[in-house]
mmCIF file of C-alpha atoms in Angstrom:
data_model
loop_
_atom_site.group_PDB
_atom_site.id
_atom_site.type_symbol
_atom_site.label_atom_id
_atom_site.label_comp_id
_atom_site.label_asym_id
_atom_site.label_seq_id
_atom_site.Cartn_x
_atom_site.Cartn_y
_atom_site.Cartn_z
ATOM 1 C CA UNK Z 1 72.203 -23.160 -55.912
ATOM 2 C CA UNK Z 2 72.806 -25.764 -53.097
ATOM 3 C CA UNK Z 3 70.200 -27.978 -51.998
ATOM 4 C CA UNK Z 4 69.699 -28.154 -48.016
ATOM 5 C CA UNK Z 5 69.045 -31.791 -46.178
ATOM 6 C CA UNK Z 6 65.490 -31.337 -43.983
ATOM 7 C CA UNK Z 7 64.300 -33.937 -41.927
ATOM 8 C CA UNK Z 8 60.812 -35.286 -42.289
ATOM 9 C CA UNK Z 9 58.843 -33.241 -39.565
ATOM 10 C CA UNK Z 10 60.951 -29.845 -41.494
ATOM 11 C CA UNK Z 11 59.770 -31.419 -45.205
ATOM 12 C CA UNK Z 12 56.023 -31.765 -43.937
ATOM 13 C CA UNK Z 13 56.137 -28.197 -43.335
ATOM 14 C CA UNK Z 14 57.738 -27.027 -46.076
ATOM 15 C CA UNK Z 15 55.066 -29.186 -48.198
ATOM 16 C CA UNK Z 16 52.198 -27.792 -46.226
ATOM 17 C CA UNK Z 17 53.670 -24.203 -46.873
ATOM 18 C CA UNK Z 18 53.132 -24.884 -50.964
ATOM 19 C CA UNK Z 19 56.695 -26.679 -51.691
ATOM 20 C CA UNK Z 20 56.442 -29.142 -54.430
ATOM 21 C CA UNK Z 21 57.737 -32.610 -53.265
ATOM 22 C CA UNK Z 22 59.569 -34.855 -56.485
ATOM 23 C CA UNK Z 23 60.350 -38.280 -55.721
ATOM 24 C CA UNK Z 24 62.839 -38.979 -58.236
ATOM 25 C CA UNK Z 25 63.150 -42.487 -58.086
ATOM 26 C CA UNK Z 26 61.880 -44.858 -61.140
ATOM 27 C CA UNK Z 27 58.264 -45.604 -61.638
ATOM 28 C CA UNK Z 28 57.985 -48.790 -60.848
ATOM 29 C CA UNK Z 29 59.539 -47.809 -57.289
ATOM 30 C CA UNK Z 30 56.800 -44.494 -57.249
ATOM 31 C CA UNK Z 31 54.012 -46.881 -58.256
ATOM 32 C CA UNK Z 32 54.200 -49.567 -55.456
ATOM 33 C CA UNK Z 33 55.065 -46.878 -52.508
ATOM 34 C CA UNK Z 34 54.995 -42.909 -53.042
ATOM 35 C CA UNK Z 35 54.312 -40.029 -50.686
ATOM 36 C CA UNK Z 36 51.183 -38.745 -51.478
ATOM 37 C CA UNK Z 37 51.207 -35.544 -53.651
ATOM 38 C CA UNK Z 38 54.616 -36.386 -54.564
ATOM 39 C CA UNK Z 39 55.313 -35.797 -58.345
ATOM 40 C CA UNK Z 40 57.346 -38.642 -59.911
ATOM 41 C CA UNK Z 41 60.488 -37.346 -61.530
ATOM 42 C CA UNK Z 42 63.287 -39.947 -62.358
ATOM 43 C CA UNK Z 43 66.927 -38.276 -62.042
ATOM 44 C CA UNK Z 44 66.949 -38.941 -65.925
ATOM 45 C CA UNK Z 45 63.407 -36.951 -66.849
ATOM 46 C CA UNK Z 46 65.120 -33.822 -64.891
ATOM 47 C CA UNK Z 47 65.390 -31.625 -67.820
ATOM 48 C CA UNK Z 48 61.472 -31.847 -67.654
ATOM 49 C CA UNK Z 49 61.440 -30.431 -64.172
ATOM 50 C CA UNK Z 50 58.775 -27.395 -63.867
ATOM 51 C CA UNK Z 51 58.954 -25.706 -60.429
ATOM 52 C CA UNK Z 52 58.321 -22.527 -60.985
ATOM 53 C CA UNK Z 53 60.276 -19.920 -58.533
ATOM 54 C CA UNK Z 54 58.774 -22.566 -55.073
ATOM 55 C CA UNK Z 55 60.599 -24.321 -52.981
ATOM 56 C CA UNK Z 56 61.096 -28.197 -54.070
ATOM 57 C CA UNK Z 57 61.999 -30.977 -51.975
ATOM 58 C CA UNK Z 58 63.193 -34.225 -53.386
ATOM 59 C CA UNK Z 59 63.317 -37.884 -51.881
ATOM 60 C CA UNK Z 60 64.416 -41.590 -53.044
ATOM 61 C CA UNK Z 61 63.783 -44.202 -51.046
ATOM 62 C CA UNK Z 62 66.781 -44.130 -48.514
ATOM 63 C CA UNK Z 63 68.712 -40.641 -49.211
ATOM 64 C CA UNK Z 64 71.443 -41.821 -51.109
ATOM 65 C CA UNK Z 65 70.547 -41.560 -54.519
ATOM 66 C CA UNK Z 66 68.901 -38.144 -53.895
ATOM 67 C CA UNK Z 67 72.649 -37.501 -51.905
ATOM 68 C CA UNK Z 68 74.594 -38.673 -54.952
ATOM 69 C CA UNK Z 69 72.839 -36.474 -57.269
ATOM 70 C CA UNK Z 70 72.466 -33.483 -55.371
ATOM 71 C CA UNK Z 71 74.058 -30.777 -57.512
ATOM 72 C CA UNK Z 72 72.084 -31.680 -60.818
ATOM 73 C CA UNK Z 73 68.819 -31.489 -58.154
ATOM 74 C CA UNK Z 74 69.974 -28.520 -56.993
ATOM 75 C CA UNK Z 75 70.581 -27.176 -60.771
ATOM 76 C CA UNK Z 76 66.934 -28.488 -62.028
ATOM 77 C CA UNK Z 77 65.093 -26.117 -59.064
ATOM 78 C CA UNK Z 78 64.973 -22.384 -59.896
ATOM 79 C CA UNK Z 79 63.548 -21.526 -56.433
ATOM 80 C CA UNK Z 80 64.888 -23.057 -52.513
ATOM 81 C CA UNK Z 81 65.727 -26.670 -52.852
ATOM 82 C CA UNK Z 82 66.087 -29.436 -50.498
ATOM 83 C CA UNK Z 83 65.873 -33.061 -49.960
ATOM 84 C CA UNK Z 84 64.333 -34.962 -47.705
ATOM 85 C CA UNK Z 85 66.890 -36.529 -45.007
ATOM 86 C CA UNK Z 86 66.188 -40.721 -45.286
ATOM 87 C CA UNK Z 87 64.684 -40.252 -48.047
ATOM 88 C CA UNK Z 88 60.695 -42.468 -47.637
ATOM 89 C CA UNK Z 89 62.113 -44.140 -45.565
ATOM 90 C CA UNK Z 90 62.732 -41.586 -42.962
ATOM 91 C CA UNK Z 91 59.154 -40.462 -44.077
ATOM 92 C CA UNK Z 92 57.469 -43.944 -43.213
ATOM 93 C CA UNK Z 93 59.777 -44.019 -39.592
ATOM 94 C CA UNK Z 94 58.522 -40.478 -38.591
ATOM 95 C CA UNK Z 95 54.783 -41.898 -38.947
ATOM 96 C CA UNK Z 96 53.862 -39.647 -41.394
ATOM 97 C CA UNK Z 97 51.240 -40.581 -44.813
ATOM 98 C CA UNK Z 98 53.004 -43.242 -46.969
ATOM 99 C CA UNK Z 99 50.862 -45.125 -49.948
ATOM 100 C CA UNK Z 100 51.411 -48.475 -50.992
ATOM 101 C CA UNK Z 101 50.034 -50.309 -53.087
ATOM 102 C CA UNK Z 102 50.770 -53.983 -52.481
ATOM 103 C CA UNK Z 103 48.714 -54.953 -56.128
ATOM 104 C CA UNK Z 104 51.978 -53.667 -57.862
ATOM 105 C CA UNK Z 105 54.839 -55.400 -58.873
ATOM 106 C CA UNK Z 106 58.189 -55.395 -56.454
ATOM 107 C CA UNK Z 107 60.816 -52.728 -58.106
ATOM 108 C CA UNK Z 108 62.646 -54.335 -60.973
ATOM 109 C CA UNK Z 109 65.915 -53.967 -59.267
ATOM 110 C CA UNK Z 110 64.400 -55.937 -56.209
ATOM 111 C CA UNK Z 111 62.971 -58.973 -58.586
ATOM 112 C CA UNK Z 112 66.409 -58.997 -60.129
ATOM 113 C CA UNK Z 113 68.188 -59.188 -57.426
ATOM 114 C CA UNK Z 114 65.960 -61.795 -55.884
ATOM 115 C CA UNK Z 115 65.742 -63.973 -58.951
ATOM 116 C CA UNK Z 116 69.791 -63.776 -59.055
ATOM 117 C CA UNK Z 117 70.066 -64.522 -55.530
ATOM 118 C CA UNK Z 118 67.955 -67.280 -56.106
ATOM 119 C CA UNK Z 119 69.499 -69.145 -59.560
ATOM 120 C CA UNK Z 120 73.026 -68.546 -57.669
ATOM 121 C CA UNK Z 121 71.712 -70.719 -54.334
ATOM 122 C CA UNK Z 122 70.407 -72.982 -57.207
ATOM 123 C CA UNK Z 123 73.479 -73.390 -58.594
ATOM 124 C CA UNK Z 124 75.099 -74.502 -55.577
ATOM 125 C CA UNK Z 125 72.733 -77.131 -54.302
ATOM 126 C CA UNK Z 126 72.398 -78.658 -57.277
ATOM 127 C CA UNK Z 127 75.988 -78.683 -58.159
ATOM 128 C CA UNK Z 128 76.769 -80.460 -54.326
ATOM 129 C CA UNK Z 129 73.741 -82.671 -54.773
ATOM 130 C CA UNK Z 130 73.367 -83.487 -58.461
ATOM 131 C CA UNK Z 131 76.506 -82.820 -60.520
ATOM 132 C CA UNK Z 132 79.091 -80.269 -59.860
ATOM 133 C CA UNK Z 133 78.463 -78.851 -63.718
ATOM 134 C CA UNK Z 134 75.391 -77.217 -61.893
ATOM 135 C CA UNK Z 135 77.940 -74.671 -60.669
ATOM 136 C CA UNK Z 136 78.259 -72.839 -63.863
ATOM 137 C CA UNK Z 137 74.750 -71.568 -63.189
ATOM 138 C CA UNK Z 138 76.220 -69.864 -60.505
ATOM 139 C CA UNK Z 139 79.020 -68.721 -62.318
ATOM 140 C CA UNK Z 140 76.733 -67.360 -65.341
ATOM 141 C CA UNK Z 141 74.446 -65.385 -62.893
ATOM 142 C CA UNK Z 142 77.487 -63.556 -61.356
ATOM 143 C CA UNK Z 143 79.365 -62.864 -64.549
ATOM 144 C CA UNK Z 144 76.151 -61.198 -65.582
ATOM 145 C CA UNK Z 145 76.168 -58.997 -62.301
ATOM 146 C CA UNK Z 146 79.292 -58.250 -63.040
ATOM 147 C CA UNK Z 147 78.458 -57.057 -66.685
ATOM 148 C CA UNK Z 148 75.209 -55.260 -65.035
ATOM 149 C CA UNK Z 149 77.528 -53.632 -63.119
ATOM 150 C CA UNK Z 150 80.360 -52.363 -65.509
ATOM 151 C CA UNK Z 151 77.793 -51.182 -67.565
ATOM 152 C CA UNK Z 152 74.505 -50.223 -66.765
ATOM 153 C CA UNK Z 153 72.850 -52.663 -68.884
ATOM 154 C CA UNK Z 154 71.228 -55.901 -67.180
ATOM 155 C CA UNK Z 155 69.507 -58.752 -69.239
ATOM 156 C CA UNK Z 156 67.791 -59.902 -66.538
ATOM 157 C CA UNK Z 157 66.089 -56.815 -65.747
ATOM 158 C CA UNK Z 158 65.127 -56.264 -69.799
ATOM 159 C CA UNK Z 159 64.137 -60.249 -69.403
ATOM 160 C CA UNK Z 160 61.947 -59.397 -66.294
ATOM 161 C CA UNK Z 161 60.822 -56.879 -67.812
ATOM 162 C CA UNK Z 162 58.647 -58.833 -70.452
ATOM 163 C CA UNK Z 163 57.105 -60.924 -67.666
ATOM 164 C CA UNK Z 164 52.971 -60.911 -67.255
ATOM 165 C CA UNK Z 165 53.172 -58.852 -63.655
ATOM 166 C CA UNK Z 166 55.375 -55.911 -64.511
ATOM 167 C CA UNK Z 167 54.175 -55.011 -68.786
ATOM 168 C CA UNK Z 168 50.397 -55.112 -66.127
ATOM 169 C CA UNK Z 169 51.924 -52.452 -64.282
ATOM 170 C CA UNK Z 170 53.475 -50.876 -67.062
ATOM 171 C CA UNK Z 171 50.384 -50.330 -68.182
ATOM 172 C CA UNK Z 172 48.631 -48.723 -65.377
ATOM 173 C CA UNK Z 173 51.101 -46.373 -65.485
ATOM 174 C CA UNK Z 174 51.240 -45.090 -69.190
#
């Protein structure tokens, strides 16, 4: 089965019509801004996927990751399949229903990469201003985005994790 790009205005219709529309992005991304109606269905929770013999349309947040995964979409709908062109973003542009919820947490990835960003500009300053030994702090943060990277597994995100503002969300959505 092949899955067939819509643009917002074509996936409003199709939603109206009694397609079910998966966001398949993580929760904490779902829980701060979501389509309403959308069911939340990360790419790895797939094999759960119940849509009957209806038409399904999927979105991310930009239309890449739904892009990059579009044959295992494609493979987890048993009826018409598409995804939405821009993903929420598109959505949002077009004017159409978006819900956000500003009491949430930013997505992990976000706080990580701010946090990096920030330790990295840290390092810098204070090795210029202070002592130039302040540059391994720098040099730590990006050999850790390089191990993120290479291997899927960040310690700052698991770190960032444990922090007050996202185990609160965590919990609103268990």
């Amino acid at each position: 089965m092949t899955i067939t790009p819509v643009k917002p205005a074509e996936a409003r219709r199709l939603i109206e019509a009694g397609a079910k529309l998966v966001d398949i992005r993580e929760p904490d991304e779902h829980a701060r801004e979501h389509i309403p109606g959308a069911a939340n269905v990360p790419v790895g929770a797939l094999d759960g996927l119940d849509t009957g013999d209806c038409a399904v349309v999927f979105h991310c947040r930009s239309g890449a990751r739904t892009d990059a995964n579009a044959s295992r979409l494609a493979a987890a709908a048993e009826g018409p399949c598409y995804m939405l062109e821009g993903g929420i973003e598109a959505w949002r542009r077009a004017g159409l229903d978006v819900a956000l919820d500003r009491r949430q947490p930013l997505e992990l990835m976000r706080q990580v990469q701010l946090v990096a960003g920030g330790l990295a500009l840290l390092g810098v300053v204070l090795g210029f201003l202070v002592n130039s030994g302040f540059f391994a702090l720098s040099g730590f943060v990006g050999a850790g985005l390089m191990v993120a990277g290479a291997t899927g597994w960040c310690g700052m995100a698991r770190l960032l994790k444990l922090m007050p503002w996202n185990r609160r969300m965590a919990a609103t959505l268990a």
